[in-house]
Coordinates of C-alpha atoms in Angstrom, one line a residue:
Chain A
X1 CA 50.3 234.0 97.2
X2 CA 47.9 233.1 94.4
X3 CA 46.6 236.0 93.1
X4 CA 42.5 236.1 91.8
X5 CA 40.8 238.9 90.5
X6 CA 37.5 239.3 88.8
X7 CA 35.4 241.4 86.6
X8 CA 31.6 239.6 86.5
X9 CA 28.4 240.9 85.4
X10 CA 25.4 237.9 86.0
X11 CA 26.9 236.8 88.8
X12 CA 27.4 240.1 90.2
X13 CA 30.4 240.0 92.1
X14 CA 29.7 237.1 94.2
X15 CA 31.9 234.9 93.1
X16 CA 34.7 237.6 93.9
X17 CA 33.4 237.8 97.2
X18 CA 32.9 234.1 98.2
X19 CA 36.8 233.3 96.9
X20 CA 37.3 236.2 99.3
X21 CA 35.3 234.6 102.1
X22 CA 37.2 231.3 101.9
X23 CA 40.9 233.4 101.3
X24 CA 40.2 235.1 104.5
X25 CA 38.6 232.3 107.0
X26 CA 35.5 233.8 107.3
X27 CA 32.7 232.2 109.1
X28 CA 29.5 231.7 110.3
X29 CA 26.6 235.2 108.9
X30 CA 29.9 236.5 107.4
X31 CA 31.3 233.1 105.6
X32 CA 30.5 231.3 102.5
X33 CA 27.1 230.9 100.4
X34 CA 28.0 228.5 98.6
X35 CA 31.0 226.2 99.3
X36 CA 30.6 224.6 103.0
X37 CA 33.9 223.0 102.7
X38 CA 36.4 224.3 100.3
X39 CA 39.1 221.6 102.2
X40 CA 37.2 218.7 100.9
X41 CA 38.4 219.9 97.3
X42 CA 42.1 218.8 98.2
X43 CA 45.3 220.1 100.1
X44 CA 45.6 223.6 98.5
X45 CA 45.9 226.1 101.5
X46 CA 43.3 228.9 101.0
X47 CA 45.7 231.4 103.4
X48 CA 47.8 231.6 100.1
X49 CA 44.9 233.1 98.5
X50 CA 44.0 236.5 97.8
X51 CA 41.2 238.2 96.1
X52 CA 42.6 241.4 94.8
X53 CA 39.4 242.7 93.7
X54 CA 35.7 241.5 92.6
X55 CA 34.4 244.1 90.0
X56 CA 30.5 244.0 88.7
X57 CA 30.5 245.2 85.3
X58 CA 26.9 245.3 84.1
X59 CA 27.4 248.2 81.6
X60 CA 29.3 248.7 78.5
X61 CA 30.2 252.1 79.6
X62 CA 32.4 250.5 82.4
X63 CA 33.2 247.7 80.1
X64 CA 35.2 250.8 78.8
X65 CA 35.9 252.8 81.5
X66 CA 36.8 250.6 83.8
X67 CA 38.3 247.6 82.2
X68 CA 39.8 249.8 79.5
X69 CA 38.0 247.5 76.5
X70 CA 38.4 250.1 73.8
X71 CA 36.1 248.3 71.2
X72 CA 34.0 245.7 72.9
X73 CA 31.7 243.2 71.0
X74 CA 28.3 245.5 70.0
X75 CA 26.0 244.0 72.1
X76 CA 22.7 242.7 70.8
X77 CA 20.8 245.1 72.6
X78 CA 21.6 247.7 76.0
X79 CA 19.1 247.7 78.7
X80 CA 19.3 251.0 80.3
X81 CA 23.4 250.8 79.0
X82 CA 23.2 247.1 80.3
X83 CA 24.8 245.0 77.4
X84 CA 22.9 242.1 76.7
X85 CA 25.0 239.3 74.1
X86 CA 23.9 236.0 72.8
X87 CA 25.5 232.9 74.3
X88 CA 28.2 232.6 71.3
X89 CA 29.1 236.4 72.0
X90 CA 28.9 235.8 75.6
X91 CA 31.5 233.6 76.2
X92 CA 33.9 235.2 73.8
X93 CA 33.0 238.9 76.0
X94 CA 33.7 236.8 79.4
X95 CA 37.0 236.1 78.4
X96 CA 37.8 239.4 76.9
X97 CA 36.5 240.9 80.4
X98 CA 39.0 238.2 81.9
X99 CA 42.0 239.1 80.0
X100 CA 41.2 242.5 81.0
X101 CA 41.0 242.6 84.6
X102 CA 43.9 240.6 84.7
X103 CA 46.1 243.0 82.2
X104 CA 45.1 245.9 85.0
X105 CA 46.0 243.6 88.0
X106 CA 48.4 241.4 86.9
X107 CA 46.9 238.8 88.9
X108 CA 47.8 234.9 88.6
X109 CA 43.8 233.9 88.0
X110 CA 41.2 236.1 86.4
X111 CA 37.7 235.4 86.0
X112 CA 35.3 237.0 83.5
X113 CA 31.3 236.1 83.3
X114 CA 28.6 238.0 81.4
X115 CA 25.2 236.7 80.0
X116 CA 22.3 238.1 78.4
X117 CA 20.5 235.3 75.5
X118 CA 21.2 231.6 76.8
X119 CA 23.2 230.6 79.8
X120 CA 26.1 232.4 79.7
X121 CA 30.0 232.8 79.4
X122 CA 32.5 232.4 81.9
X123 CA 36.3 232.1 81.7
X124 CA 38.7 231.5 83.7
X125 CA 42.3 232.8 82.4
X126 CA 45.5 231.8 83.6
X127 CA 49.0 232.2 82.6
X128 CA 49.2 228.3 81.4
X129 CA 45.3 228.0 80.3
X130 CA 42.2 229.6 79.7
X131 CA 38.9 227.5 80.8
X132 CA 35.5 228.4 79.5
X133 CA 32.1 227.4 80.4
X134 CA 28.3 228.6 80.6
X135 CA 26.3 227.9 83.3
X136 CA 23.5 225.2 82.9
X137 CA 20.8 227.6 83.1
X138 CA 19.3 229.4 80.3
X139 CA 17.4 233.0 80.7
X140 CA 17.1 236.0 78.7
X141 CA 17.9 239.4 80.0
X142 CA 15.4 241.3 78.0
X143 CA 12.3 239.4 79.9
X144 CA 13.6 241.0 83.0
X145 CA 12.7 237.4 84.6
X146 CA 13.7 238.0 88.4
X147 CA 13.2 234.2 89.2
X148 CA 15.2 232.6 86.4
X149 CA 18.0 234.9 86.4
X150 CA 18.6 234.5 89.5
X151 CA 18.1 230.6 89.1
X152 CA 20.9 231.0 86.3
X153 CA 23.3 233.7 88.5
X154 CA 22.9 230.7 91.3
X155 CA 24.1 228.4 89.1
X156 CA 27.1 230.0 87.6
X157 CA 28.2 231.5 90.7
X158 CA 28.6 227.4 91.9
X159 CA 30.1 226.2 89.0
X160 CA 32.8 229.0 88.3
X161 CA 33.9 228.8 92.3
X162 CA 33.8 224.5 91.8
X163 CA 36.3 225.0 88.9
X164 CA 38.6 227.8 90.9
X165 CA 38.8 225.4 93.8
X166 CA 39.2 222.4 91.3
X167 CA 42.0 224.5 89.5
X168 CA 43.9 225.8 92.7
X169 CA 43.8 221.9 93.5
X170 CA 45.4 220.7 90.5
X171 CA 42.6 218.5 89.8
X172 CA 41.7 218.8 85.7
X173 CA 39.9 215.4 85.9
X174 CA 37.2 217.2 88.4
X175 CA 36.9 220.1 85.8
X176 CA 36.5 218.2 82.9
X177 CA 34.1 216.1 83.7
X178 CA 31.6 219.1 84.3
X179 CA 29.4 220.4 81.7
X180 CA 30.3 222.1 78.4
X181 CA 33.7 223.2 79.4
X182 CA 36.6 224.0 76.9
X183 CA 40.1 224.2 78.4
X184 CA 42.6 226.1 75.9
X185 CA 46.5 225.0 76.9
X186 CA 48.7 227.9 76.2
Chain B
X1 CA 19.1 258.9 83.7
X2 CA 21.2 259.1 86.9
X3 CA 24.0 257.1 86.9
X4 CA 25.5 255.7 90.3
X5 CA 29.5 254.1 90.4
X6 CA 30.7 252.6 93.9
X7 CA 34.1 251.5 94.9
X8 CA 33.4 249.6 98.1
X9 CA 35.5 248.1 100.7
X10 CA 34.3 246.6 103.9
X11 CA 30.5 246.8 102.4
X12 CA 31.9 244.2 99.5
X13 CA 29.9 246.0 96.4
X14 CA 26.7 245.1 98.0
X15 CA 25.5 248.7 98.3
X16 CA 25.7 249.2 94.5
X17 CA 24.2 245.3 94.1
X18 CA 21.3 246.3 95.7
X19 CA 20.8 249.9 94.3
X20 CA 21.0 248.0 90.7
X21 CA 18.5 245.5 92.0
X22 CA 16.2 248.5 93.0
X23 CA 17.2 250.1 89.3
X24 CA 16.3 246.9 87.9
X25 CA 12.9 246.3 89.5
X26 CA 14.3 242.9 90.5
X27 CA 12.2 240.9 92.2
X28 CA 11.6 237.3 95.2
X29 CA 15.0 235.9 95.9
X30 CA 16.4 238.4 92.8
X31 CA 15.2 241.5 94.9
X32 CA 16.7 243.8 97.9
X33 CA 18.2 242.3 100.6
X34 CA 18.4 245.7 102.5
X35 CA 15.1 247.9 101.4
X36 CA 11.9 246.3 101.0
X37 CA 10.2 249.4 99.7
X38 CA 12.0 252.1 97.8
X39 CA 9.3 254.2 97.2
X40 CA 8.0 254.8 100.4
X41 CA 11.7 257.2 100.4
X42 CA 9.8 259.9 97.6
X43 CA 8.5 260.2 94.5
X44 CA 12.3 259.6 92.7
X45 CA 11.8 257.2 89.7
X46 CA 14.0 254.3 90.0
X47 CA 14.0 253.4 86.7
X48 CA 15.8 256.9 85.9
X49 CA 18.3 254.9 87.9
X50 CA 21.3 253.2 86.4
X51 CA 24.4 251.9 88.5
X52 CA 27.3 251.5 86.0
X53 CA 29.5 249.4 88.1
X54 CA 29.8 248.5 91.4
X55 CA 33.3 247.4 92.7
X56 CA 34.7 245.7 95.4
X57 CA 38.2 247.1 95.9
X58 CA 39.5 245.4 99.8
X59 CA 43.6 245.8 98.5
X60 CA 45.7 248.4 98.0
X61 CA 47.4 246.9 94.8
X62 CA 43.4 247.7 93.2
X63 CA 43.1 250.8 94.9
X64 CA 46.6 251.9 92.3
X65 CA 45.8 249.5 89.9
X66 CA 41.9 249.5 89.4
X67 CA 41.1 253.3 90.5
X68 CA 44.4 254.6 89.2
X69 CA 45.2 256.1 92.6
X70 CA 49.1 256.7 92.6
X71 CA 49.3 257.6 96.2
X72 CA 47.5 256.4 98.5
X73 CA 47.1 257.2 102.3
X74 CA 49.8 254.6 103.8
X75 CA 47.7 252.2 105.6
X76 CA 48.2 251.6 109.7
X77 CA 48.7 247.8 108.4
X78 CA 48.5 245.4 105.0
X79 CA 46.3 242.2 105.8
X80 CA 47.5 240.0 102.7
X81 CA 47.3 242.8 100.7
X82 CA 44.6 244.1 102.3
X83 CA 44.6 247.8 103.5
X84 CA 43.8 248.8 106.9
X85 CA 43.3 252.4 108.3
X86 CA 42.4 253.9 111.4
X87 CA 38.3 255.5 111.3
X88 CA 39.7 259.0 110.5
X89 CA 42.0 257.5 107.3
X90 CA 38.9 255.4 106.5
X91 CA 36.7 258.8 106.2
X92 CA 40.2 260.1 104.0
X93 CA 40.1 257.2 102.1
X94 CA 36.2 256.6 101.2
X95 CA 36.3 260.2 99.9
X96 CA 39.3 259.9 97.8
X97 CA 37.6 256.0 95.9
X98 CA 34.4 258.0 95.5
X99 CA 36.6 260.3 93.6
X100 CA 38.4 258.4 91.5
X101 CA 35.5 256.0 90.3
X102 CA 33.5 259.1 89.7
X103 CA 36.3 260.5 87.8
X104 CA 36.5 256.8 85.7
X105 CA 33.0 256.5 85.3
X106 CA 32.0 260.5 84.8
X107 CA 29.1 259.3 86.7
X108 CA 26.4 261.3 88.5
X109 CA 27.3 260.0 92.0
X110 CA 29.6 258.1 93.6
X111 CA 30.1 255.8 96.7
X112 CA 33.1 254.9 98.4
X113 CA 33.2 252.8 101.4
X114 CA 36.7 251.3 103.9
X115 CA 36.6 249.9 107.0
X116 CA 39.7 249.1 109.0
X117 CA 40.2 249.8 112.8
X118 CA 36.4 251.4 113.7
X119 CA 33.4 252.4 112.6
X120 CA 34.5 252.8 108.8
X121 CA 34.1 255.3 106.2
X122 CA 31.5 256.1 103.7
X123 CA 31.5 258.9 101.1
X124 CA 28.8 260.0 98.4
X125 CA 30.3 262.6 95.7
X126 CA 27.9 264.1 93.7
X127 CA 28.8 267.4 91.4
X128 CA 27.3 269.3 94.1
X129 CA 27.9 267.7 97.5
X130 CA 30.3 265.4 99.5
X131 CA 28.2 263.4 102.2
X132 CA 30.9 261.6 104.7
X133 CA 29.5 259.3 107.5
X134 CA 30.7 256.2 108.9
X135 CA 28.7 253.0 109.9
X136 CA 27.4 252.9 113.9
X137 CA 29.3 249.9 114.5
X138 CA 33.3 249.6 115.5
X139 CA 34.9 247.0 114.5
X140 CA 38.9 246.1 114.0
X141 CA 40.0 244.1 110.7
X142 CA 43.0 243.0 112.2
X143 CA 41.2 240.4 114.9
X144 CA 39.4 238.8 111.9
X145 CA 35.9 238.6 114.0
X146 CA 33.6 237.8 111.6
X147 CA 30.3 238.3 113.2
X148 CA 31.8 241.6 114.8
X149 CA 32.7 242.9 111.2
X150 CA 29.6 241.6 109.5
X151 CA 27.5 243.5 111.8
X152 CA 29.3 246.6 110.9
X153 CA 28.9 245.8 106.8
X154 CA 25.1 245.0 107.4
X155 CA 24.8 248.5 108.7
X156 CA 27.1 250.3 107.0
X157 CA 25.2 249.0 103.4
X158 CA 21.4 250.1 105.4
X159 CA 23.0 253.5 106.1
X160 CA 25.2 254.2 102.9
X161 CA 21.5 253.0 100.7
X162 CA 18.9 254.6 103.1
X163 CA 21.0 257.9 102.4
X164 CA 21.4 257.1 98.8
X165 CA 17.6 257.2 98.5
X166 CA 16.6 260.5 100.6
X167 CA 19.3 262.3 98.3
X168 CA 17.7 260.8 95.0
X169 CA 14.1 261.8 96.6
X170 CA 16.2 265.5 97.9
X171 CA 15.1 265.1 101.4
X172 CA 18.8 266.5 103.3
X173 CA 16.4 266.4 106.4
X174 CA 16.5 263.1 106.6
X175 CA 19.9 262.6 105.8
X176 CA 20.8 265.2 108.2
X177 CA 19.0 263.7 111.2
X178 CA 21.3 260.7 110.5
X179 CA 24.4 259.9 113.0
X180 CA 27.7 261.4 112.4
X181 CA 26.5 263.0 108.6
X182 CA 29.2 265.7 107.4
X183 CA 27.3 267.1 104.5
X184 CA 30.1 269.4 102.1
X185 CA 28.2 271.7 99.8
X186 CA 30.6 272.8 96.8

């Protein structure tokens, strides 16, 4: 059983919950959003999957509390104890969040995402390697812009679950030829 | 501010996503999926309204591991990992991951849902009260009917966030003339 767990602020959960979706054979109202056909990404067999837990993290407080982050990044400005980072400082938080949830879990994949300035961070840690990304959108948090944030949540949301599916398949050609991603061997 | 924590189950964090899109004043395809207008509920302002986390817990390894419960209720059956209780251990078990993410966050109220053989489980702590209900609809997690057990998260989140927002607005009336509502003053 591959074990995934994941602690996600812009994407808020979902990308917990569609892994979850696809682990458990969901269909039709109840399946996936966003991947029709997670076979189509190679032979991996998605019953050996399990989604220990999906975890939306959009304060600092539970940045603390819950993921047990004693000294997180300051953010570059809280939005009603929201923490809201620039792109650079997103992507390092995402994988801090990453390394977090999966320290509490001791799951086999964790996945991290946050973004408040620019597109993003999201990382994906394993034992072997630690891949991270943004997604392709850019927004800003503080202009409380319902329509692009959710243009940019879309958007990660697909790309994070295209490299999990990639990964679980073995295929690091697939990963690396998508945007802006950095793969750290361990 | 009041701040709201969940630890959700067969509702998948959606109750808390869509109480932080009603904090957030999200809007369009960003907005509610469950509660076109919050204010028609009362005079409560939403943006006094701040939902610290929101997590989606389905296994019993999070429920130790991520809510730091040592002991759990033994569950009638594991479904890879994922636990599975009869409707009166799902009313147990709600109350006891309201209580331990309230006691993580030290939030103002808390929300735990758990669905396994029937209706389900949902509790709301609050320093004063303990609300327990369960959805209207049965369902049974071990046939794996996905319509069957997406009808019962659709109204389990309506029923968990319609309640949410009389107690915010302090209208027990309401909540009262709900079905199957145990209210617990302390």
């Amino acid at each position: 059983m591959i074990k995934i767990a994941t602690a996600e602020c812009f994407t808020h959960g979902k990308i917990g919950r569609e892994l979850h979706a696809i682990a458990q054979g969901y269909t039709g109202n109840f399946g996936r959003d966003y991947v029709e056909n997670p076979e189509s990404y190679g032979n991996f067999n998605y019953n050996e999957l399990s989604v220990i837990c999906s975890l939306f993290i959009p304060t600092i407080e539970a940045v603390k509390s819950v993921l047990q982050i004693e000294n997180p990044p300051e953010p570059t400005t809280l939005i009603k104890g929201i923490k809201c980072y620039n792109e650079a400082e997103d992507k390092k938080v995402s994988k801090i969040m990453a390394e977090a949830v999966k320290k509490i879990t001791d799951c086999d994949i964790a996945i991290g995402t946050t973004a408040g300035i620019g597109r993003g961070g999201i990382s994906i840690v394993t034992n072997d390697y630690t891949i991270i990304t943004t997604s392709d959108i850019a927004s800003d948090l503080r202009e409380n812009n319902s329509e692009e944030l959710f243009q940019r949540q879309e958007n990660g949301i697909e790309k994070c679950v295209k490299i999990l599916l990639f990964l679980l398949n073995d295929d690091f050609d697939s990963i690396e030829s998508m945007n802006n991603i950095k793969i750290i061997e361990k």
